[in-house]
Structure formats: structure tokens, C-alpha cells
Short mmCIF file of C-alpha atoms and ligand atoms in Angstrom, two decimals:
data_model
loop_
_atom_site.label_atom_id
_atom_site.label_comp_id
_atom_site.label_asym_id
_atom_site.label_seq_id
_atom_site.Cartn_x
_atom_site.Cartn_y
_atom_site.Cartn_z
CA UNK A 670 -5.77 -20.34 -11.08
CA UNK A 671 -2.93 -19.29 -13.32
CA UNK A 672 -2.26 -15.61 -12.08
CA UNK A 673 -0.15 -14.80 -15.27
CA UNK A 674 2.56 -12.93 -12.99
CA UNK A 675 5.58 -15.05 -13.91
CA UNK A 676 7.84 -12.86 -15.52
CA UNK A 677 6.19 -9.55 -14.71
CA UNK A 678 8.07 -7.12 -12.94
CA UNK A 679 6.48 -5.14 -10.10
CA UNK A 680 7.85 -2.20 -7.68
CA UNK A 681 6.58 -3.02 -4.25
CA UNK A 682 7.07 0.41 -2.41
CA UNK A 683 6.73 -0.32 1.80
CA UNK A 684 8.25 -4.34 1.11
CA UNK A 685 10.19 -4.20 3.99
CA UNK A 686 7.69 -5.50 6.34
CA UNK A 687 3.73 -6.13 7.05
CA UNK A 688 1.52 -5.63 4.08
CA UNK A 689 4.19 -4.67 1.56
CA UNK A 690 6.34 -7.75 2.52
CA UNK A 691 3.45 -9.95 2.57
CA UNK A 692 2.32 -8.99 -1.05
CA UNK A 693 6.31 -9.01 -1.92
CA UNK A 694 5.88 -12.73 -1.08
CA UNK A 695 2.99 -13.22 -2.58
CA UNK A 696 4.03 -11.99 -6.26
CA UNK A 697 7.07 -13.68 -5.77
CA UNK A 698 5.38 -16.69 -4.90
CA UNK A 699 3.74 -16.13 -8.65
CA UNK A 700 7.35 -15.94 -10.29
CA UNK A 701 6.62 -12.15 -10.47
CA UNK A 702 10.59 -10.33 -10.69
CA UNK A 703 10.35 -7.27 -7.62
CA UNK A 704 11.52 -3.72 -6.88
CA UNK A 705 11.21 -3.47 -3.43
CA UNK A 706 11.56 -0.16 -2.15
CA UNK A 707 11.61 1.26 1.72
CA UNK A 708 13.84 3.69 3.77
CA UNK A 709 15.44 0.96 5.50
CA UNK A 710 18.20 -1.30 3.05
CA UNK A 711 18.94 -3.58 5.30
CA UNK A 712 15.57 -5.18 6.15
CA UNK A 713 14.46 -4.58 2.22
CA UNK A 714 18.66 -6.57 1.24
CA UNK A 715 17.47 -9.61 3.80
CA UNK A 716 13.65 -10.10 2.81
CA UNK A 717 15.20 -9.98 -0.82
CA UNK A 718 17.20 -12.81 -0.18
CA UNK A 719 14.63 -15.02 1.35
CA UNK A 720 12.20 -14.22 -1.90
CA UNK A 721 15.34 -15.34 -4.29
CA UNK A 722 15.48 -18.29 -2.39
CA UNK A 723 12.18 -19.60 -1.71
CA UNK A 724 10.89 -18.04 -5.33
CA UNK A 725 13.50 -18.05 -7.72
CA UNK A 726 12.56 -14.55 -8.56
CA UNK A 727 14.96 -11.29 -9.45
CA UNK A 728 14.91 -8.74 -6.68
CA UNK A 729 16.26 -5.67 -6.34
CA UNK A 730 16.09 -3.77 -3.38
CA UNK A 731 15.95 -0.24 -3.61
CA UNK A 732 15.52 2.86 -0.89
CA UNK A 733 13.15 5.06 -1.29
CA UNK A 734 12.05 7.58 1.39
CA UNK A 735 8.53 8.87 0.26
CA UNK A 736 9.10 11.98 2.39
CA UNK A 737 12.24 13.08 0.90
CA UNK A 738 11.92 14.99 -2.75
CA UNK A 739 15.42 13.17 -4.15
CA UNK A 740 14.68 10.59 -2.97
CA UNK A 741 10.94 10.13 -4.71
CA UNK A 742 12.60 12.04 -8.13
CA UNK A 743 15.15 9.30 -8.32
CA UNK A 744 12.46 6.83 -8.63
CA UNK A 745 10.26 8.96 -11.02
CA UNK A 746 13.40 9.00 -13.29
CA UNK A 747 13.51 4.37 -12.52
CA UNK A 748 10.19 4.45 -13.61
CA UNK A 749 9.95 6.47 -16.54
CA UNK A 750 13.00 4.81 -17.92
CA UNK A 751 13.00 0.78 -16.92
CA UNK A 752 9.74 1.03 -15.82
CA UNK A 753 7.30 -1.92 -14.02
CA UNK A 754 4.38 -3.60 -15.28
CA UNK A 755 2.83 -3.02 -11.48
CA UNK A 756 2.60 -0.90 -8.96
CA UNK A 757 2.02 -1.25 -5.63
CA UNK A 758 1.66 2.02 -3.73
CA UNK A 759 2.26 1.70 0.08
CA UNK A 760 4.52 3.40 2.58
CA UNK A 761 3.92 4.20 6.15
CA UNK A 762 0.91 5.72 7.82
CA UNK A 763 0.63 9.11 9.81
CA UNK A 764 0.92 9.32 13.79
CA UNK A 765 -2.82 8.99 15.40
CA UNK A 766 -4.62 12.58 15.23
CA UNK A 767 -8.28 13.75 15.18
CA UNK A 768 -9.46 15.94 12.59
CA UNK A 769 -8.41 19.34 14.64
CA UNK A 770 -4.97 20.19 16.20
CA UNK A 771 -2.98 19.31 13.02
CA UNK A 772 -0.88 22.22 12.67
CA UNK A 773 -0.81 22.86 9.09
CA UNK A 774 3.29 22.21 8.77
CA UNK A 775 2.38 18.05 9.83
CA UNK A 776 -0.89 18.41 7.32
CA UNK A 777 1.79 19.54 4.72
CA UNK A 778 4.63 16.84 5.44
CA UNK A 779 2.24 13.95 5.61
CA UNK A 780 0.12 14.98 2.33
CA UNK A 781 3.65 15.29 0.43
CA UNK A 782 4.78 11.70 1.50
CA UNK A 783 1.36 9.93 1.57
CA UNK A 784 -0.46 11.66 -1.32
CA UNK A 785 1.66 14.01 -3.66
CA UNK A 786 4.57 11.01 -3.72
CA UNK A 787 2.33 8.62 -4.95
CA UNK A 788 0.73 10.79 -7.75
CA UNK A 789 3.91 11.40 -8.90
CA UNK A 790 5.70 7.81 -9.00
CA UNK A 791 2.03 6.48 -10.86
CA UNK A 792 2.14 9.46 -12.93
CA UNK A 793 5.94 8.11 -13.89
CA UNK A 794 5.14 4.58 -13.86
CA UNK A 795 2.19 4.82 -16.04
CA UNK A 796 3.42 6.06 -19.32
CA UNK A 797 6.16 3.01 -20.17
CA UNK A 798 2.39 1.03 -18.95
CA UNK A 799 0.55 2.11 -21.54
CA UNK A 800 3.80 1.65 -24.15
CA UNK A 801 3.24 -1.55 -23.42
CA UNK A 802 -0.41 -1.94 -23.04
CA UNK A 803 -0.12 -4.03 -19.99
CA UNK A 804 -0.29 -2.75 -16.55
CA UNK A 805 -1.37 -2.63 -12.61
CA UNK A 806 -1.44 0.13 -10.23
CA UNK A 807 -3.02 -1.16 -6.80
CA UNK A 808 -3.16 1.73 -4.04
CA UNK A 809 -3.39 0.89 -0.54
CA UNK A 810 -5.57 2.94 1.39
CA UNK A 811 -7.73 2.22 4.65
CA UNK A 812 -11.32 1.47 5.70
CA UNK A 813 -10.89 4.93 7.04
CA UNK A 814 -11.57 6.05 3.68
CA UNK A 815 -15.37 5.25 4.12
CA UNK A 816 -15.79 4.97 7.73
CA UNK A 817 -13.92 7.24 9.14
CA UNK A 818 -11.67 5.86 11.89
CA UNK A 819 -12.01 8.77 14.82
CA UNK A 820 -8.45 8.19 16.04
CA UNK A 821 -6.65 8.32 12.17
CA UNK A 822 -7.99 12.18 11.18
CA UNK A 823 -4.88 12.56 9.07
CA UNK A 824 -5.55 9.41 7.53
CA UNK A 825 -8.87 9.26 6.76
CA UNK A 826 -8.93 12.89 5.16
CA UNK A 827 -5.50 12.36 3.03
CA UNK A 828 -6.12 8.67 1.95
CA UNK A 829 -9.48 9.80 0.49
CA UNK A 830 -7.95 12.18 -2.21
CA UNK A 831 -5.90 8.54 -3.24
CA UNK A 832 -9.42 7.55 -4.32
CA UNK A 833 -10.47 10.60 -6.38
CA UNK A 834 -7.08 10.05 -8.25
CA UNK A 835 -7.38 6.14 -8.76
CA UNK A 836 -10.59 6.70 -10.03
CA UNK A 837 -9.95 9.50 -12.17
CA UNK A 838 -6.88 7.65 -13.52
CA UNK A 839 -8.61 4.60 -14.04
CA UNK A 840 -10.57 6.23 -16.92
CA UNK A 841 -7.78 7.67 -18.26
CA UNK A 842 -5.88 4.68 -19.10
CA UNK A 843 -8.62 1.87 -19.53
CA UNK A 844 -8.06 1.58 -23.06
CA UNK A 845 -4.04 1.04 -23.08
CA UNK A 846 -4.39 -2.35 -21.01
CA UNK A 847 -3.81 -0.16 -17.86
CA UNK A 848 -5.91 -1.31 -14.23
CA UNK A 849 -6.07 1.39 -10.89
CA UNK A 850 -7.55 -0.27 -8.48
CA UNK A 851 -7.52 0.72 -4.43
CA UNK A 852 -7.47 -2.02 -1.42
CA UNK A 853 -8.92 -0.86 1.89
CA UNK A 854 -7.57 -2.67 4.67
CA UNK A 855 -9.64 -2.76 7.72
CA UNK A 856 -7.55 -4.22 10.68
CA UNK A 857 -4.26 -6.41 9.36
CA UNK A 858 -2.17 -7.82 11.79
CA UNK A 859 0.99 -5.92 11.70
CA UNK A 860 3.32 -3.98 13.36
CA UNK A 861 1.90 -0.98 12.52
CA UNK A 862 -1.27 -1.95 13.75
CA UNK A 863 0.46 -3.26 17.13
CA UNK A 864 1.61 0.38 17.64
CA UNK A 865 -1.59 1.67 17.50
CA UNK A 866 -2.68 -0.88 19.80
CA UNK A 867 -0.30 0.08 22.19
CA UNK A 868 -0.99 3.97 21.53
CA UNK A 869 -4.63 2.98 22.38
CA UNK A 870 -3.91 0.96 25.09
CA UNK A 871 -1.99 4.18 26.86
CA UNK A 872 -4.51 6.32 25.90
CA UNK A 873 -7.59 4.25 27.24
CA UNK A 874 -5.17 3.04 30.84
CA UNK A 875 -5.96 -0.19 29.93
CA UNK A 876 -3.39 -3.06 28.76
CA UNK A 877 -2.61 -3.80 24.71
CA UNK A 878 -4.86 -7.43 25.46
CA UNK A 879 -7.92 -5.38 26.14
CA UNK A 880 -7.26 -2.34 23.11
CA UNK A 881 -6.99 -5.49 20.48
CA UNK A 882 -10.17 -7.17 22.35
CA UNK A 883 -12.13 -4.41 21.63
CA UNK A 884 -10.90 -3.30 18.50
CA UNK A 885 -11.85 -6.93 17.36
CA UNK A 886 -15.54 -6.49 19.27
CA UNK A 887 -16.06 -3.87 15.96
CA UNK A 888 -15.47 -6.32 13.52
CA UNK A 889 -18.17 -8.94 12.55
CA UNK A 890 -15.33 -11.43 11.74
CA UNK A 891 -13.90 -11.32 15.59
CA UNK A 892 -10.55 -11.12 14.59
CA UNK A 893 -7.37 -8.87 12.73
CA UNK A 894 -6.56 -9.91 9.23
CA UNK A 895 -3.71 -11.82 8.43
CA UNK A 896 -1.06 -10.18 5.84
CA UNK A 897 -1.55 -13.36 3.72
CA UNK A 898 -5.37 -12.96 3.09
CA UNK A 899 -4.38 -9.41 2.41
CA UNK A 900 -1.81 -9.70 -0.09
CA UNK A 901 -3.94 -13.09 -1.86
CA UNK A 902 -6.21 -10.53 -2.70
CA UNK A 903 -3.55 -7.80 -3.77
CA UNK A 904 -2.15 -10.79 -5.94
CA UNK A 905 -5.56 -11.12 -7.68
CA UNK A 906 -6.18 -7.75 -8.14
CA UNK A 907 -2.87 -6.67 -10.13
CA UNK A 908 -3.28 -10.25 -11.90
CA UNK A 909 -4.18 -10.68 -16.07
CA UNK A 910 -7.34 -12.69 -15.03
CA UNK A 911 -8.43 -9.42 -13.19
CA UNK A 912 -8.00 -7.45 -16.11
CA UNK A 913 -11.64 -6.33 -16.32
CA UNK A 914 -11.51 -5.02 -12.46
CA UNK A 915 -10.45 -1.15 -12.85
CA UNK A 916 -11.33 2.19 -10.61
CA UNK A 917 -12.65 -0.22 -8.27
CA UNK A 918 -12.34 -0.08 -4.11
CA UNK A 919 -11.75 -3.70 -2.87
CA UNK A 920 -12.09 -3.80 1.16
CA UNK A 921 -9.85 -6.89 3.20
CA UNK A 922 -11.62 -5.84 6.28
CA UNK A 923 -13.54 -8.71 7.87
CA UNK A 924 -16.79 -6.71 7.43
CA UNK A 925 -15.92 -4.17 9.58
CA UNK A 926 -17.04 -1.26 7.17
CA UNK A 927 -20.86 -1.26 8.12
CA UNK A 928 -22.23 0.65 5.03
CA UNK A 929 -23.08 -1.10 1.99
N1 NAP B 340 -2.26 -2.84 8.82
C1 NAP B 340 -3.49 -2.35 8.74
O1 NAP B 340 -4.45 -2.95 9.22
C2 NAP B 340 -3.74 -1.06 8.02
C3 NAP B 340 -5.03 -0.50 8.07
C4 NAP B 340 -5.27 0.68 7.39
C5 NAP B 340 -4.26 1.31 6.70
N2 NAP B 340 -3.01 0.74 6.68
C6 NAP B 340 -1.97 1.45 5.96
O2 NAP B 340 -1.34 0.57 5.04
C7 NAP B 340 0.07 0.87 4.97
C8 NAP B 340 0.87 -0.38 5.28
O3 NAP B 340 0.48 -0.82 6.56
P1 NAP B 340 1.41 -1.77 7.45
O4 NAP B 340 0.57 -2.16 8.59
O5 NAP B 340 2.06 -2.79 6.61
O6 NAP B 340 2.52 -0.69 7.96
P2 NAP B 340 3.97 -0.95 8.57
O7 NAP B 340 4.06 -2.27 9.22
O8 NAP B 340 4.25 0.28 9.38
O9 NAP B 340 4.92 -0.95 7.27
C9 NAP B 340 5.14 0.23 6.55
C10 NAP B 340 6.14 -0.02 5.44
O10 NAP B 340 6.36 1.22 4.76
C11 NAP B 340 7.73 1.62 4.84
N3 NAP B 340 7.76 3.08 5.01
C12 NAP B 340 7.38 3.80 6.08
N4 NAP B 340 7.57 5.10 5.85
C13 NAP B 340 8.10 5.21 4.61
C14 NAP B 340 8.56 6.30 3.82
N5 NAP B 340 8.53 7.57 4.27
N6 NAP B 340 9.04 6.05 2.58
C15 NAP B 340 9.10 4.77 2.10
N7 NAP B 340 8.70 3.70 2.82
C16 NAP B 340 8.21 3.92 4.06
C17 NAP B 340 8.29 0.86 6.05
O11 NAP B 340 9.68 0.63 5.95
P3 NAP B 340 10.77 1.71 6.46
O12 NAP B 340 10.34 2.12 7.83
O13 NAP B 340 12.08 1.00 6.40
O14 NAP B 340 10.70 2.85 5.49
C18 NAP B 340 7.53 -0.46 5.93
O15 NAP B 340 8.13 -1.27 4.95
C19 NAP B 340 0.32 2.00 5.98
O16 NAP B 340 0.31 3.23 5.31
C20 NAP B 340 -0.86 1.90 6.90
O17 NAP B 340 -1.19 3.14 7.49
C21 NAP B 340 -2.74 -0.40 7.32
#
């Protein structure tokens, strides 16, 4: 299937590794041109050069710390001016927590750089969007979002808000060409997800083999997600073919969210 990427230009905010590098690839792999954006240059400057490579594709690293206020206004200003034809919002994910014992100063930091951050970029990224009655915003949340993960408090309660505002914004831009779509992904096999392995590992006494044995026992497929599945269906989702698919919640999980 022709994904009708080649040529589009999409800012890929957490490229520098797991799910943001893998849909990096996978866009590139379409002949889509990339921002990629992340704190760290150095790992975004070396992934870029393997995606010119391989893909043929412009790329053009740029840092962006989603917890930093210049740092998230000098990409409002990209944006608004230059502009993408798709967005992919991603970034990091908050320490483990339950839903007491946040103290309200972490509640604040981690809604500024998980939430308010990504309102604003979309809210910039949008308008030149609907100039051009053509775009993609893809949100990536968590399974959390609808079964709430016990250890990921933080997460589960922020990310939801990201699916009031999809929604909401959805509606609001239907008619200009304009898709917001979220992806839930249950467990992907990352390095983010290794950490938590290892933070449940120390917490249970056990070793990392038997946290990732039993965190696979929850999910009917028996196993972690690969970043490629993943960003396949990322690809799809920001693609012209899936032009008709808006203020939808896609889950990558394996099955592992039990409710309908
Ligand atoms: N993997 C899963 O199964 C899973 C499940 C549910 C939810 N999620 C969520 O999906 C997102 C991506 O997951 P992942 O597993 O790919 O995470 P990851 O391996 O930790 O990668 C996170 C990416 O975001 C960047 N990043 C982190 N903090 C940032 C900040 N303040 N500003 C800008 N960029 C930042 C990182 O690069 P730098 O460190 O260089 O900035 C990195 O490129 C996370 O938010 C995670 O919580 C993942």
C-alpha cells in the first residue's frame, strides 16, 4: 500500500531512541523528510545520519527539552512559521508513582512537560495544517489511559487529559484536511520499558527475568511489542489512506487492555 508520505515533512518529537526512533524509521522508510527533536543532539545528529543513508530522506535534528519553557517556545515559533504536515507527540514518561505521595511541585513539572508542552506545540503546528488542508497529529499515550497501570499514577492521570484534547481537537479541525488521532502502547520493548523492569524487579526482590515474565503473564499475546509493529501502525495512522481515521484511540498492546 502506497502510504502517500514521500515528500511530507513530519516533526518526530522523542526520535532519539525506542518508539520515536522506530516511527523516525518508519516515515523515513516512506520517503517522509523529518524533524527529529530530543534533549540529547548527539544521539538525534547520529540516528539522522543512518535515516539519510538508508532513506534518502532530509533530516534535521533539532533539541527540544519538553520541560524547559525556551526551549518548547522556540519550537512553537518552528512550527508556526515552517511548519510540518505531521506531528508526532512523544517525549519521555514520568518516574513510577501511585496515585498518592505526588507532592504537588512533581504533579506540576510533569503536567508542564507531558501535557501543557504538547497542547502548545499542536496548538502551533496546527494552524500552517489547516493553511494547507493536509495534516496529522498522532499523540502517544499509554494503555494506562484505560486500564490504569497501578505502578504509573502520574501517568495514567496526566496522559488521560491528552485524550480529552485529541478528541476535542479532532472536531475542531475535521473539515481543513486535519487528523488527531492517539496510539496507546501497551508493553513495547524499549529502554524505557527495561527501566521499569528493573525498577520492578528491585521493588518485588526478584531478578529483571522474572519482572518481564510476569509482566508478559498479563498480556494475552505472551510477549512485549516490538518498536516496528508499533511505529507500522503510527505510519498508517498519520498516512493519506487513513484520512477518514480522526479522534480515534488506536491500542498496539497485544490485547492486554481487557475492556472492550
Ligand atoms: N514503551 C512502552 O511500552 C510504553 C508504554 C506506555 C507508554 N509509553 C510512553 O511512550 C513514550 C515513549 O516511550 P519509549 O519507551 O520510547 O521511551 P524512551 O525509550 O524513554 O524514549 C523517550 C524519548 O523521549 C526523549 N525525551 C525524554 N524526555 C524528554 C524531554 N523532556 N523533552 C524532549 N524529549 C524527551 C528521549 O530522548 P532524550 O532523553 O535525549 O531527551 C527519547 O528520545 C514515553 O512517554 C513512555 O512513557 C511507552
Amino acid at each position: 500500500m502506497d502510504l502517500g508520505l514521500k515528500g511530507r515533512r513530519a516533526l518526530v518529537m522523542g526520535a532519539s531512541r525506542g518508539i520515536g526512533g522506530g516511527i523516525a524509521r518508519a516515515l523515513a522508510a516512506e520517503g517522509c523528510d523529518l524533524v527529529t527533536a530530543a534533549r540529547g543532539l548527539d544521539k538525534l545528529e547520529e540516528a539522522a545520519g543512518i535515516l539519510r543513508t538508508d532513506h534518502a530522506v532530509a533530516v534535521e535534528p533539532r533539541r527540544l527539552d519538553l520541560g524547559d519553557e525556551a526551549s518548547v517556545a522556540e519550537m512553537e515559533v518552528f512550527l508556526a512559521g515552517d511548519g510540518v504536515d505531521i506531528l508526532i507527540n512523544n517525549g519521555g514518561g514520568p518516574p513510577p508513582s501511585g496515585a498518592l505521595g505526588v507532592t504537588p511541585e512533581l504533579w506540576r513539572r510533569h503536567f508542564e512537560s507531558m501535557v501543557l508542552a504538547l497542547i502548545r506545540l499542536t496548538d502551533a503546528a496546527v494552524g500552517p495544517m489547516r493553511q494547507r488542508k493536509w495534516g496529522r497529529v498522532l499523540t502517544v499515550a499509554s494503555s494506562g489511559v484505560v486500564q490504569p497501570i497501578p505502578t504509573l499514577g502520574m501517568s495514567n492521570t496526566l496522559r488521560s487529559s491528552l485524550i480529552a484534547f485529541s478528541k476535542t481537537l479532532a472536531g475542531e479541525v475535521a473539515a481543513d484536511g486535519v487528523t488527531a488521532n492517539v496510539i496507546l502502547p501497551g508493553r513495547i520493548d524499549t529502554e524505557r520499558v527495561a527501566e521499569l523492569d528493573a525498577a520492578a524487579a528491585k521493588k518485588q526482590g526478584g531478578t529483571i527475568d522474572d519482572a518481564r515474565r510476569g509482566a508478559k503473564a498479563t498480556i494475552p499475546a505472551g510477549r512485549y511489542g516490538t518498536v516496528a509493529e508499533f511505529a507500522s501502525t503510527a505510519a498508517f495512522l498519520v498516512s493519506a489512506p487513513a484520512g477518514y481515521i480522526t479522534g480515534s484511540v488506536v491500542r498496539v498492546d497485544g490485547g492486554l487492555i481487557r475492556s472492550i
